[in-house]
C-alpha cells in the first residue's frame, strides 16, 4: 500500500519563508517609516524657521511697545506657509497671545504618541536683535505644525508602504514556492514514488540533479541496491 504525503515540503517551505520575510519586513518598515516621518517633520520645521525670520525683529518690537494688534497681524502673516497649526507668544511664562490656524480634528491618542504630535519649535525673541547668552529674551514664540497634516502624512505613508511591501512579499513567496516545488519537491516526490514501486530497479534522475544532493541520494541508493542484489 502506497503512503501519501501528509505535509508537503512546499507548504513547510512557504510557511518558513513567510515567517522570516514578515519579520524582516516589519523591521524594515519600522526603520523606513521612522526615517520618512522624521524627515518630513524636519522639513516642516525648516519651513517655519525660514518664515519666522522675516517677522522675528518686528514681532519683538511690537512686544516692547505692547502693540498686540501688530503682534496678531505678524502672526497671521505666517499662515501663508500653509503648514501652521498654532502660534503662541509668551512673556515671563505668561501667554500673551495664542492663535489657532488649523481646524481642530480628532486624532487618536495612539497616533499622537506614535507620530510625535505636536511638532513644534520655540524661538526666543531678543530685544534689538541681541542674542547674547547673558541677555534675557523679551519673550518666546512657539510655533506648531498643523497636527492633521502630520497625521495624514504618517497614515498615508504607512498605508502605502504596507500595501507595497505586502504585494512584494506575495510575489516573492509565489516565486520561491514555485522554485522550491520545481527544484526540490517534485524530484523528491518522484523518488518517493519510485521507491514504493517494487518493480523498479533503479531510481532515475534528470541530468539537472546529477551533481547535487538529490542526485547523490539517488546514486547512493542505486549503488547500495546493486550491492545487495550482487550479494
Tab-separated table of C-alpha atoms in Angstrom:
chain	number	residue	atom	x	y	z
A	1	UNK	CA	0.000	0.000	0.000
A	2	UNK	CA	1.406	3.338	-1.049
A	3	UNK	CA	1.568	6.025	1.621
A	4	UNK	CA	0.598	9.603	0.929
A	5	UNK	CA	2.377	12.789	1.932
A	6	UNK	CA	0.660	14.321	4.933
A	7	UNK	CA	2.546	17.612	4.993
A	8	UNK	CA	4.084	18.767	1.752
A	9	UNK	CA	7.527	20.324	1.703
A	10	UNK	CA	6.034	23.095	-0.409
A	11	UNK	CA	3.801	24.164	2.471
A	12	UNK	CA	6.610	23.881	5.017
A	13	UNK	CA	8.996	25.973	2.957
A	14	UNK	CA	6.319	28.564	2.236
A	15	UNK	CA	5.420	28.952	5.915
A	16	UNK	CA	9.087	29.301	6.916
A	17	UNK	CA	9.689	31.811	4.151
A	18	UNK	CA	6.668	33.885	5.174
A	19	UNK	CA	7.719	33.998	8.830
A	20	UNK	CA	11.262	35.128	8.030
A	21	UNK	CA	10.117	37.602	5.392
A	22	UNK	CA	7.401	39.172	7.549
A	23	UNK	CA	9.805	39.647	10.473
A	24	UNK	CA	12.365	41.280	8.176
A	25	UNK	CA	9.620	43.347	6.568
A	26	UNK	CA	8.389	44.616	9.937
A	27	UNK	CA	11.875	45.782	10.906
A	28	UNK	CA	12.470	47.402	7.522
A	29	UNK	CA	9.084	49.127	7.566
A	30	UNK	CA	9.666	50.497	11.057
A	31	UNK	CA	13.083	51.914	10.138
A	32	UNK	CA	11.983	53.401	6.821
A	33	UNK	CA	8.741	54.827	8.187
A	34	UNK	CA	10.551	56.436	11.123
A	35	UNK	CA	13.099	57.990	8.756
A	36	UNK	CA	10.469	59.357	6.362
A	37	UNK	CA	8.355	60.767	9.188
A	38	UNK	CA	11.282	62.457	10.905
A	39	UNK	CA	12.477	63.850	7.575
A	40	UNK	CA	9.053	65.320	6.833
A	41	UNK	CA	8.778	66.864	10.315
A	42	UNK	CA	12.242	68.351	9.887
A	43	UNK	CA	11.162	69.865	6.553
A	44	UNK	CA	8.088	71.392	8.196
A	45	UNK	CA	10.200	72.960	10.953
A	46	UNK	CA	12.647	74.325	8.401
A	47	UNK	CA	9.763	75.995	6.544
A	48	UNK	CA	8.513	77.584	9.757
A	49	UNK	CA	12.022	78.679	10.694
A	50	UNK	CA	12.503	80.386	7.330
A	51	UNK	CA	9.116	82.088	7.607
A	52	UNK	CA	9.640	83.390	11.142
A	53	UNK	CA	12.973	85.050	10.287
A	54	UNK	CA	11.100	87.818	8.457
A	55	UNK	CA	8.860	88.705	11.411
A	56	UNK	CA	11.161	87.977	14.340
A	57	UNK	CA	12.518	91.526	14.719
A	58	UNK	CA	9.224	93.411	14.142
A	59	UNK	CA	7.450	90.961	16.450
A	60	UNK	CA	9.915	91.719	19.239
A	61	UNK	CA	9.489	95.455	18.699
A	62	UNK	CA	5.709	95.062	18.855
A	63	UNK	CA	6.010	93.260	22.174
A	64	UNK	CA	8.230	96.022	23.522
A	65	UNK	CA	5.644	98.619	22.555
A	66	UNK	CA	2.753	96.384	23.748
A	67	UNK	CA	1.120	96.639	20.323
A	68	UNK	CA	-0.937	93.429	20.383
A	69	UNK	CA	-2.718	94.237	17.126
A	70	UNK	CA	0.611	94.314	15.330
A	71	UNK	CA	1.645	91.119	17.081
A	72	UNK	CA	-1.516	89.442	15.816
A	73	UNK	CA	-1.019	90.756	12.291
A	74	UNK	CA	2.521	89.438	12.174
A	75	UNK	CA	1.454	86.038	13.441
A	76	UNK	CA	-1.378	85.836	10.924
A	77	UNK	CA	1.131	86.520	8.148
A	78	UNK	CA	2.734	83.163	8.966
A	79	UNK	CA	-0.456	81.431	7.845
A	80	UNK	CA	0.688	81.786	4.242
A	81	UNK	CA	3.203	78.981	4.830
A	82	UNK	CA	0.260	76.575	4.690
A	83	UNK	CA	1.511	74.313	7.452
A	84	UNK	CA	0.867	76.479	10.504
A	85	UNK	CA	-1.241	74.910	13.195
A	86	UNK	CA	-0.814	77.188	16.183
A	87	UNK	CA	1.231	80.195	17.310
A	88	UNK	CA	1.798	81.109	20.949
A	89	UNK	CA	3.586	84.178	22.270
A	90	UNK	CA	4.680	84.103	25.905
A	91	UNK	CA	6.333	86.716	28.071
A	92	UNK	CA	7.612	85.819	31.535
A	93	UNK	CA	5.819	82.426	31.377
A	94	UNK	CA	2.546	84.202	30.620
A	95	UNK	CA	0.680	83.610	27.387
A	96	UNK	CA	0.232	86.941	25.668
A	97	UNK	CA	-1.425	85.630	22.529
A	98	UNK	CA	-2.456	82.228	21.176
A	99	UNK	CA	-3.794	81.767	17.646
A	100	UNK	CA	-5.127	78.583	16.025
A	101	UNK	CA	-4.698	78.443	12.263
A	102	UNK	CA	-5.918	74.909	11.565
A	103	UNK	CA	-9.281	73.274	12.039
A	104	UNK	CA	-9.123	71.002	15.064
A	105	UNK	CA	-9.939	67.421	14.124
A	106	UNK	CA	-9.886	64.419	16.456
A	107	UNK	CA	-6.711	62.366	16.293
A	108	UNK	CA	-6.457	59.016	18.133
A	109	UNK	CA	-4.287	59.032	21.232
A	110	UNK	CA	-2.161	56.175	19.906
A	111	UNK	CA	-1.493	58.160	16.714
A	112	UNK	CA	-0.418	61.204	18.745
A	113	UNK	CA	2.168	59.130	20.615
A	114	UNK	CA	3.169	57.148	17.529
A	115	UNK	CA	3.823	60.175	15.312
A	116	UNK	CA	5.181	62.525	17.993
A	117	UNK	CA	2.452	65.141	17.621
A	118	UNK	CA	2.545	68.101	18.116
A	119	UNK	CA	5.565	69.108	16.061
A	120	UNK	CA	6.685	72.471	17.386
A	121	UNK	CA	9.584	74.851	17.751
A	122	UNK	CA	10.245	77.618	20.276
A	123	UNK	CA	12.111	80.764	19.229
A	124	UNK	CA	13.440	83.312	21.737
A	125	UNK	CA	12.643	86.936	20.947
A	126	UNK	CA	15.531	89.231	21.850
A	127	UNK	CA	15.179	92.972	22.066
A	128	UNK	CA	17.038	94.862	19.323
A	129	UNK	CA	18.289	91.567	17.885
A	130	UNK	CA	20.631	90.948	20.840
A	131	UNK	CA	21.113	87.199	21.277
A	132	UNK	CA	23.885	87.106	23.871
A	133	UNK	CA	23.571	84.329	26.423
A	134	UNK	CA	23.632	86.863	29.258
A	135	UNK	CA	20.637	88.770	27.873
A	136	UNK	CA	17.162	87.624	28.827
A	137	UNK	CA	14.770	87.219	25.875
A	138	UNK	CA	11.871	89.621	25.624
A	139	UNK	CA	9.600	86.655	25.094
A	140	UNK	CA	9.198	83.369	23.275
A	141	UNK	CA	7.372	82.413	20.106
A	142	UNK	CA	6.160	78.822	19.904
A	143	UNK	CA	5.029	77.562	16.506
A	144	UNK	CA	3.224	74.279	15.954
A	145	UNK	CA	2.833	72.463	12.663
A	146	UNK	CA	-0.713	71.514	11.684
A	147	UNK	CA	-1.152	68.183	13.514
A	148	UNK	CA	-3.721	66.974	10.994
A	149	UNK	CA	-1.188	67.420	8.198
A	150	UNK	CA	1.424	65.372	10.070
A	151	UNK	CA	-1.147	62.700	10.915
A	152	UNK	CA	-2.373	62.410	7.316
A	153	UNK	CA	1.177	62.149	6.003
A	154	UNK	CA	2.054	59.440	8.530
A	155	UNK	CA	-1.156	57.478	7.882
A	156	UNK	CA	-0.922	57.671	4.074
A	157	UNK	CA	2.774	56.810	4.049
A	158	UNK	CA	2.303	53.833	6.339
A	159	UNK	CA	-0.660	52.539	4.330
A	160	UNK	CA	1.255	52.855	1.053
A	161	UNK	CA	4.350	51.151	2.457
A	162	UNK	CA	2.393	48.251	3.935
A	163	UNK	CA	0.427	47.707	0.723
A	164	UNK	CA	3.506	47.883	-1.489
A	165	UNK	CA	5.651	45.546	0.551
A	166	UNK	CA	2.882	43.032	1.198
A	167	UNK	CA	2.462	42.767	-2.559
A	168	UNK	CA	6.222	42.327	-2.824
A	169	UNK	CA	6.152	39.598	-0.190
A	170	UNK	CA	3.345	37.844	-2.049
A	171	UNK	CA	5.241	37.950	-5.355
A	172	UNK	CA	8.457	36.674	-3.754
A	173	UNK	CA	6.586	33.966	-1.860
A	174	UNK	CA	4.933	32.694	-5.045
A	175	UNK	CA	8.251	32.744	-6.891
A	176	UNK	CA	10.094	30.959	-4.083
A	177	UNK	CA	7.337	28.376	-3.707
A	178	UNK	CA	7.421	27.653	-7.425
A	179	UNK	CA	11.207	27.297	-7.387
A	180	UNK	CA	11.180	25.010	-4.356
A	181	UNK	CA	8.434	22.912	-5.897
A	182	UNK	CA	10.232	22.565	-9.226
A	183	UNK	CA	13.742	22.032	-7.877
A	184	UNK	CA	13.169	20.039	-4.674
A	185	UNK	CA	9.648	18.807	-4.048
A	186	UNK	CA	8.929	17.299	-7.454
A	187	UNK	CA	12.211	15.346	-7.670
A	188	UNK	CA	11.792	14.067	-4.114
A	189	UNK	CA	8.194	13.106	-4.806
A	190	UNK	CA	9.305	11.224	-7.925
A	191	UNK	CA	11.964	9.391	-5.898
A	192	UNK	CA	9.415	8.531	-3.193
A	193	UNK	CA	7.028	7.068	-5.769
A	194	UNK	CA	9.803	5.043	-7.402
A	195	UNK	CA	10.893	3.670	-4.030
A	196	UNK	CA	7.344	2.430	-3.423
A	197	UNK	CA	7.343	0.656	-6.769
A	198	UNK	CA	8.749	-2.832	-6.189
A	199	UNK	CA	9.280	-3.463	-9.889
A	200	UNK	CA	11.595	-0.503	-10.363
A	201	UNK	CA	15.241	-1.430	-10.018
A	202	UNK	CA	16.991	1.942	-10.104
A	203	UNK	CA	15.964	5.491	-9.328
A	204	UNK	CA	16.052	7.612	-12.450
A	205	UNK	CA	17.190	11.204	-12.065
A	206	UNK	CA	17.416	14.022	-14.551
A	207	UNK	CA	20.712	15.484	-15.695
A	208	UNK	CA	19.896	18.675	-13.781
A	209	UNK	CA	20.203	16.867	-10.420
A	210	UNK	CA	23.228	14.718	-11.206
A	211	UNK	CA	25.659	16.874	-9.198
A	212	UNK	CA	23.510	17.968	-6.247
A	213	UNK	CA	22.189	16.370	-3.052
A	214	UNK	CA	19.194	14.768	-4.767
A	215	UNK	CA	21.439	13.172	-7.384
A	216	UNK	CA	23.818	11.958	-4.650
A	217	UNK	CA	20.892	10.411	-2.786
A	218	UNK	CA	19.650	8.584	-5.887
A	219	UNK	CA	23.134	7.367	-6.871
A	220	UNK	CA	23.839	6.138	-3.334
A	221	UNK	CA	20.564	4.237	-3.254
A	222	UNK	CA	21.180	2.675	-6.678
A	223	UNK	CA	24.693	1.658	-5.650
A	224	UNK	CA	23.504	0.134	-2.395
A	225	UNK	CA	20.734	-1.745	-4.151
A	226	UNK	CA	23.145	-3.181	-6.714
A	227	UNK	CA	25.444	-4.340	-3.924
A	228	UNK	CA	22.558	-6.071	-2.172
A	229	UNK	CA	21.461	-7.774	-5.390
A	230	UNK	CA	25.027	-8.943	-6.127
A	231	UNK	CA	25.257	-10.471	-2.674
